[in-house]
Amino acid sequence: MRSQDPDLLRRLLRAKDRIDAASHEDWPVPRLARVSGVSEAHFARSFKQAFGVPPHRYLLTRRIERATALLRDTDLSITEIAFHTGWESLGTFGRTFRDITGESPGANRARARATAHELGRVPACVLSAAHRPDLTIAVSEKRRRLAGDINGSEQKEVL
């Protein structure tokens, strides 16, 4: 893979910084492409090449990270957290959160609070990296694979 132009990388970082600063906002590819000053197709392709994930998956990662921090550190309701982090539907937030982290927002909050005293000696930067969602595949693909495993195991039992 050839390395990207430094000017293009600066433009992509500008868009990435905008996502980081306002992950609660809607960031469709056309808007990000305008921020970067490149075409939509070129932006989407270059962003994935530069950062290893498509723009939408990067945005989901940031939203889930923020929601996890709010669940752990505040007494806001799960509904308030969902809307503060950019979700338009509580159901979509809960399903996506569970798909990515493996647990519901409520279970995540309970676990984080129960183990909070144990983590006091670990540096915050290490905790952040350890709790970062791993979105190496699309959420829809993850759901499809899980459904395939469930259907496959049911079929094996029948045989």
mmCIF file of C-alpha atoms in Angstrom:
data_model
loop_
_atom_site.group_PDB
_atom_site.id
_atom_site.type_symbol
_atom_site.label_atom_id
_atom_site.label_comp_id
_atom_site.label_asym_id
_atom_site.label_seq_id
_atom_site.Cartn_x
_atom_site.Cartn_y
_atom_site.Cartn_z
ATOM 1 C CA MET A 1 0.000 0.000 0.000
ATOM 2 C CA ARG A 2 1.388 3.386 -0.951
ATOM 3 C CA SER A 3 1.646 6.074 1.734
ATOM 4 C CA GLN A 4 -0.792 8.951 1.636
ATOM 5 C CA ASP A 5 -0.002 12.518 0.782
ATOM 6 C CA PRO A 6 0.788 14.586 3.938
ATOM 7 C CA ASP A 7 -1.626 17.309 2.821
ATOM 8 C CA LEU A 8 -4.411 14.744 2.454
ATOM 9 C CA LEU A 9 -3.606 13.295 5.884
ATOM 10 C CA ARG A 10 -3.877 16.791 7.411
ATOM 11 C CA ARG A 11 -7.279 17.181 5.766
ATOM 12 C CA LEU A 12 -8.403 13.780 7.046
ATOM 13 C CA LEU A 13 -7.175 14.620 10.543
ATOM 14 C CA ARG A 14 -9.242 17.800 10.399
ATOM 15 C CA ALA A 15 -12.366 15.687 9.807
ATOM 16 C CA LYS A 16 -11.337 13.174 12.487
ATOM 17 C CA ASP A 17 -10.801 16.010 14.967
ATOM 18 C CA ARG A 18 -14.280 17.347 14.191
ATOM 19 C CA ILE A 19 -15.766 13.928 14.913
ATOM 20 C CA ASP A 20 -13.807 13.719 18.172
ATOM 21 C CA ALA A 21 -14.905 17.195 19.261
ATOM 22 C CA ALA A 22 -18.588 16.678 18.454
ATOM 23 C CA SER A 23 -19.310 12.970 18.228
ATOM 24 C CA HIS A 24 -22.878 13.651 19.348
ATOM 25 C CA GLU A 25 -23.536 15.400 16.029
ATOM 26 C CA ASP A 26 -24.527 13.761 12.769
ATOM 27 C CA TRP A 27 -21.424 13.260 10.575
ATOM 28 C CA PRO A 28 -22.439 11.855 7.185
ATOM 29 C CA VAL A 29 -19.692 11.352 4.607
ATOM 30 C CA PRO A 30 -20.738 14.390 2.515
ATOM 31 C CA ARG A 31 -20.280 16.681 5.537
ATOM 32 C CA LEU A 32 -16.918 15.145 6.437
ATOM 33 C CA ALA A 33 -15.775 15.383 2.819
ATOM 34 C CA ARG A 34 -16.613 19.109 2.832
ATOM 35 C CA VAL A 35 -14.583 19.561 6.033
ATOM 36 C CA SER A 36 -11.673 17.799 4.342
ATOM 37 C CA GLY A 37 -12.067 19.559 1.016
ATOM 38 C CA VAL A 38 -12.139 16.343 -1.041
ATOM 39 C CA SER A 39 -14.801 14.355 -2.898
ATOM 40 C CA GLU A 40 -17.040 11.990 -0.944
ATOM 41 C CA ALA A 41 -15.664 8.821 -2.531
ATOM 42 C CA HIS A 42 -12.064 9.954 -2.125
ATOM 43 C CA PHE A 43 -12.707 10.913 1.500
ATOM 44 C CA ALA A 44 -14.320 7.596 2.460
ATOM 45 C CA ARG A 45 -11.602 5.545 0.766
ATOM 46 C CA SER A 46 -8.746 7.666 2.139
ATOM 47 C CA PHE A 47 -10.150 7.795 5.691
ATOM 48 C CA LYS A 48 -10.352 4.020 5.867
ATOM 49 C CA GLN A 49 -6.844 3.682 4.446
ATOM 50 C CA ALA A 50 -5.416 6.222 6.901
ATOM 51 C CA PHE A 51 -7.189 5.154 10.087
ATOM 52 C CA GLY A 52 -8.071 1.522 9.443
ATOM 53 C CA VAL A 53 -11.845 1.937 9.843
ATOM 54 C CA PRO A 54 -14.556 3.644 7.804
ATOM 55 C CA PRO A 55 -15.740 7.061 9.064
ATOM 56 C CA HIS A 56 -19.073 5.780 10.363
ATOM 57 C CA ARG A 57 -17.416 3.007 12.373
ATOM 58 C CA TYR A 58 -14.981 5.551 13.822
ATOM 59 C CA LEU A 59 -17.938 7.737 14.861
ATOM 60 C CA LEU A 60 -19.656 4.746 16.501
ATOM 61 C CA THR A 61 -16.473 3.988 18.436
ATOM 62 C CA ARG A 62 -16.321 7.535 19.777
ATOM 63 C CA ARG A 63 -20.013 7.529 20.731
ATOM 64 C CA ILE A 64 -19.733 4.224 22.569
ATOM 65 C CA GLU A 65 -16.561 5.376 24.367
ATOM 66 C CA ARG A 66 -18.334 8.550 25.504
ATOM 67 C CA ALA A 67 -21.449 6.647 26.561
ATOM 68 C CA THR A 68 -19.326 4.179 28.549
ATOM 69 C CA ALA A 69 -17.607 7.043 30.364
ATOM 70 C CA LEU A 70 -20.950 8.715 31.147
ATOM 71 C CA LEU A 71 -22.393 5.434 32.411
ATOM 72 C CA ARG A 72 -19.400 4.954 34.672
ATOM 73 C CA ASP A 73 -18.906 8.524 35.887
ATOM 74 C CA THR A 74 -22.369 10.113 36.075
ATOM 75 C CA ASP A 75 -25.828 9.458 37.446
ATOM 76 C CA LEU A 76 -27.524 10.457 34.180
ATOM 77 C CA SER A 77 -30.244 8.075 33.064
ATOM 78 C CA ILE A 78 -29.473 5.723 30.194
ATOM 79 C CA THR A 79 -31.968 7.637 28.059
ATOM 80 C CA GLU A 80 -30.189 10.943 28.743
ATOM 81 C CA ILE A 81 -26.834 9.364 27.936
ATOM 82 C CA ALA A 82 -28.196 7.961 24.672
ATOM 83 C CA PHE A 83 -29.373 11.394 23.528
ATOM 84 C CA HIS A 84 -26.251 13.215 24.843
ATOM 85 C CA THR A 85 -24.036 10.926 22.787
ATOM 86 C CA GLY A 86 -25.893 11.455 19.520
ATOM 87 C CA TRP A 87 -28.382 8.604 19.306
ATOM 88 C CA GLU A 88 -31.870 9.421 18.070
ATOM 89 C CA SER A 89 -33.430 6.261 19.500
ATOM 90 C CA LEU A 90 -32.951 4.566 22.846
ATOM 91 C CA GLY A 91 -33.547 1.194 21.206
ATOM 92 C CA THR A 92 -30.846 1.747 18.593
ATOM 93 C CA PHE A 93 -28.448 2.927 21.279
ATOM 94 C CA GLY A 94 -29.078 -0.102 23.471
ATOM 95 C CA ARG A 95 -28.840 -2.615 20.624
ATOM 96 C CA THR A 96 -25.678 -1.069 19.176
ATOM 97 C CA PHE A 97 -24.086 -0.709 22.622
ATOM 98 C CA ARG A 98 -24.794 -4.389 23.357
ATOM 99 C CA ASP A 99 -23.539 -5.485 19.929
ATOM 100 C CA ILE A 100 -20.260 -3.644 20.388
ATOM 101 C CA THR A 101 -19.522 -4.148 24.091
ATOM 102 C CA GLY A 102 -21.285 -7.448 24.679
ATOM 103 C CA GLU A 103 -23.475 -6.095 27.468
ATOM 104 C CA SER A 104 -26.400 -3.743 27.922
ATOM 105 C CA PRO A 105 -25.794 -0.147 29.057
ATOM 106 C CA GLY A 106 -27.324 -0.968 32.462
ATOM 107 C CA ALA A 107 -25.115 -4.029 32.936
ATOM 108 C CA ASN A 108 -22.088 -2.018 31.851
ATOM 109 C CA ARG A 109 -22.888 0.658 34.438
ATOM 110 C CA ALA A 110 -23.364 -1.893 37.221
ATOM 111 C CA ARG A 111 -20.109 -3.713 36.378
ATOM 112 C CA ALA A 112 -18.128 -0.467 36.089
ATOM 113 C CA ARG A 113 -19.355 0.764 39.450
ATOM 114 C CA ALA A 114 -18.727 -2.573 41.136
ATOM 115 C CA THR A 115 -15.123 -2.695 39.917
ATOM 116 C CA ALA A 116 -14.363 1.037 40.220
ATOM 117 C CA HIS A 117 -12.459 0.669 43.488
ATOM 118 C CA GLU A 118 -10.215 -2.032 41.987
ATOM 119 C CA LEU A 119 -9.113 0.206 39.111
ATOM 120 C CA GLY A 120 -7.995 3.171 41.207
ATOM 121 C CA ARG A 121 -4.325 2.262 40.854
ATOM 122 C CA VAL A 122 -4.359 1.926 37.039
ATOM 123 C CA PRO A 123 -3.474 5.049 34.990
ATOM 124 C CA ALA A 124 -6.443 6.578 33.153
ATOM 125 C CA CYS A 125 -4.722 6.317 29.749
ATOM 126 C CA VAL A 126 -4.355 2.545 30.176
ATOM 127 C CA LEU A 127 -7.993 2.211 31.230
ATOM 128 C CA SER A 128 -9.151 4.208 28.200
ATOM 129 C CA ALA A 129 -7.212 2.006 25.812
ATOM 130 C CA ALA A 130 -8.466 -1.172 27.498
ATOM 131 C CA HIS A 131 -12.087 -0.042 27.341
ATOM 132 C CA ARG A 132 -11.977 1.200 23.742
ATOM 133 C CA PRO A 133 -14.552 -0.632 21.620
ATOM 134 C CA ASP A 134 -12.979 -2.933 19.059
ATOM 135 C CA LEU A 135 -14.904 -2.281 15.864
ATOM 136 C CA THR A 136 -12.842 -4.261 13.412
ATOM 137 C CA ILE A 137 -16.006 -5.422 11.658
ATOM 138 C CA ALA A 138 -19.279 -3.645 10.996
ATOM 139 C CA VAL A 139 -21.980 -4.050 13.622
ATOM 140 C CA SER A 140 -24.359 -5.456 11.004
ATOM 141 C CA GLU A 141 -21.737 -8.039 9.986
ATOM 142 C CA LYS A 142 -21.261 -9.010 13.633
ATOM 143 C CA ARG A 143 -25.040 -9.512 13.975
ATOM 144 C CA ARG A 144 -25.084 -11.569 10.770
ATOM 145 C CA ARG A 145 -22.270 -13.802 12.025
ATOM 146 C CA LEU A 146 -23.958 -14.323 15.391
ATOM 147 C CA ALA A 147 -27.241 -15.169 13.673
ATOM 148 C CA GLY A 148 -25.376 -17.646 11.465
ATOM 149 C CA ASP A 149 -23.818 -19.281 14.537
ATOM 150 C CA ILE A 150 -27.194 -19.541 16.237
ATOM 151 C CA ASN A 151 -28.909 -20.933 13.143
ATOM 152 C CA GLY A 152 -26.006 -23.261 12.461
ATOM 153 C CA SER A 153 -26.038 -24.708 15.990
ATOM 154 C CA GLU A 154 -29.819 -25.204 15.867
ATOM 155 C CA GLN A 155 -29.505 -27.064 12.588
ATOM 156 C CA LYS A 156 -26.783 -29.322 14.010
ATOM 157 C CA GLU A 157 -28.972 -30.234 16.980
ATOM 158 C CA VAL A 158 -31.834 -31.205 14.667
ATOM 159 C CA LEU A 159 -29.572 -33.542 12.684
#
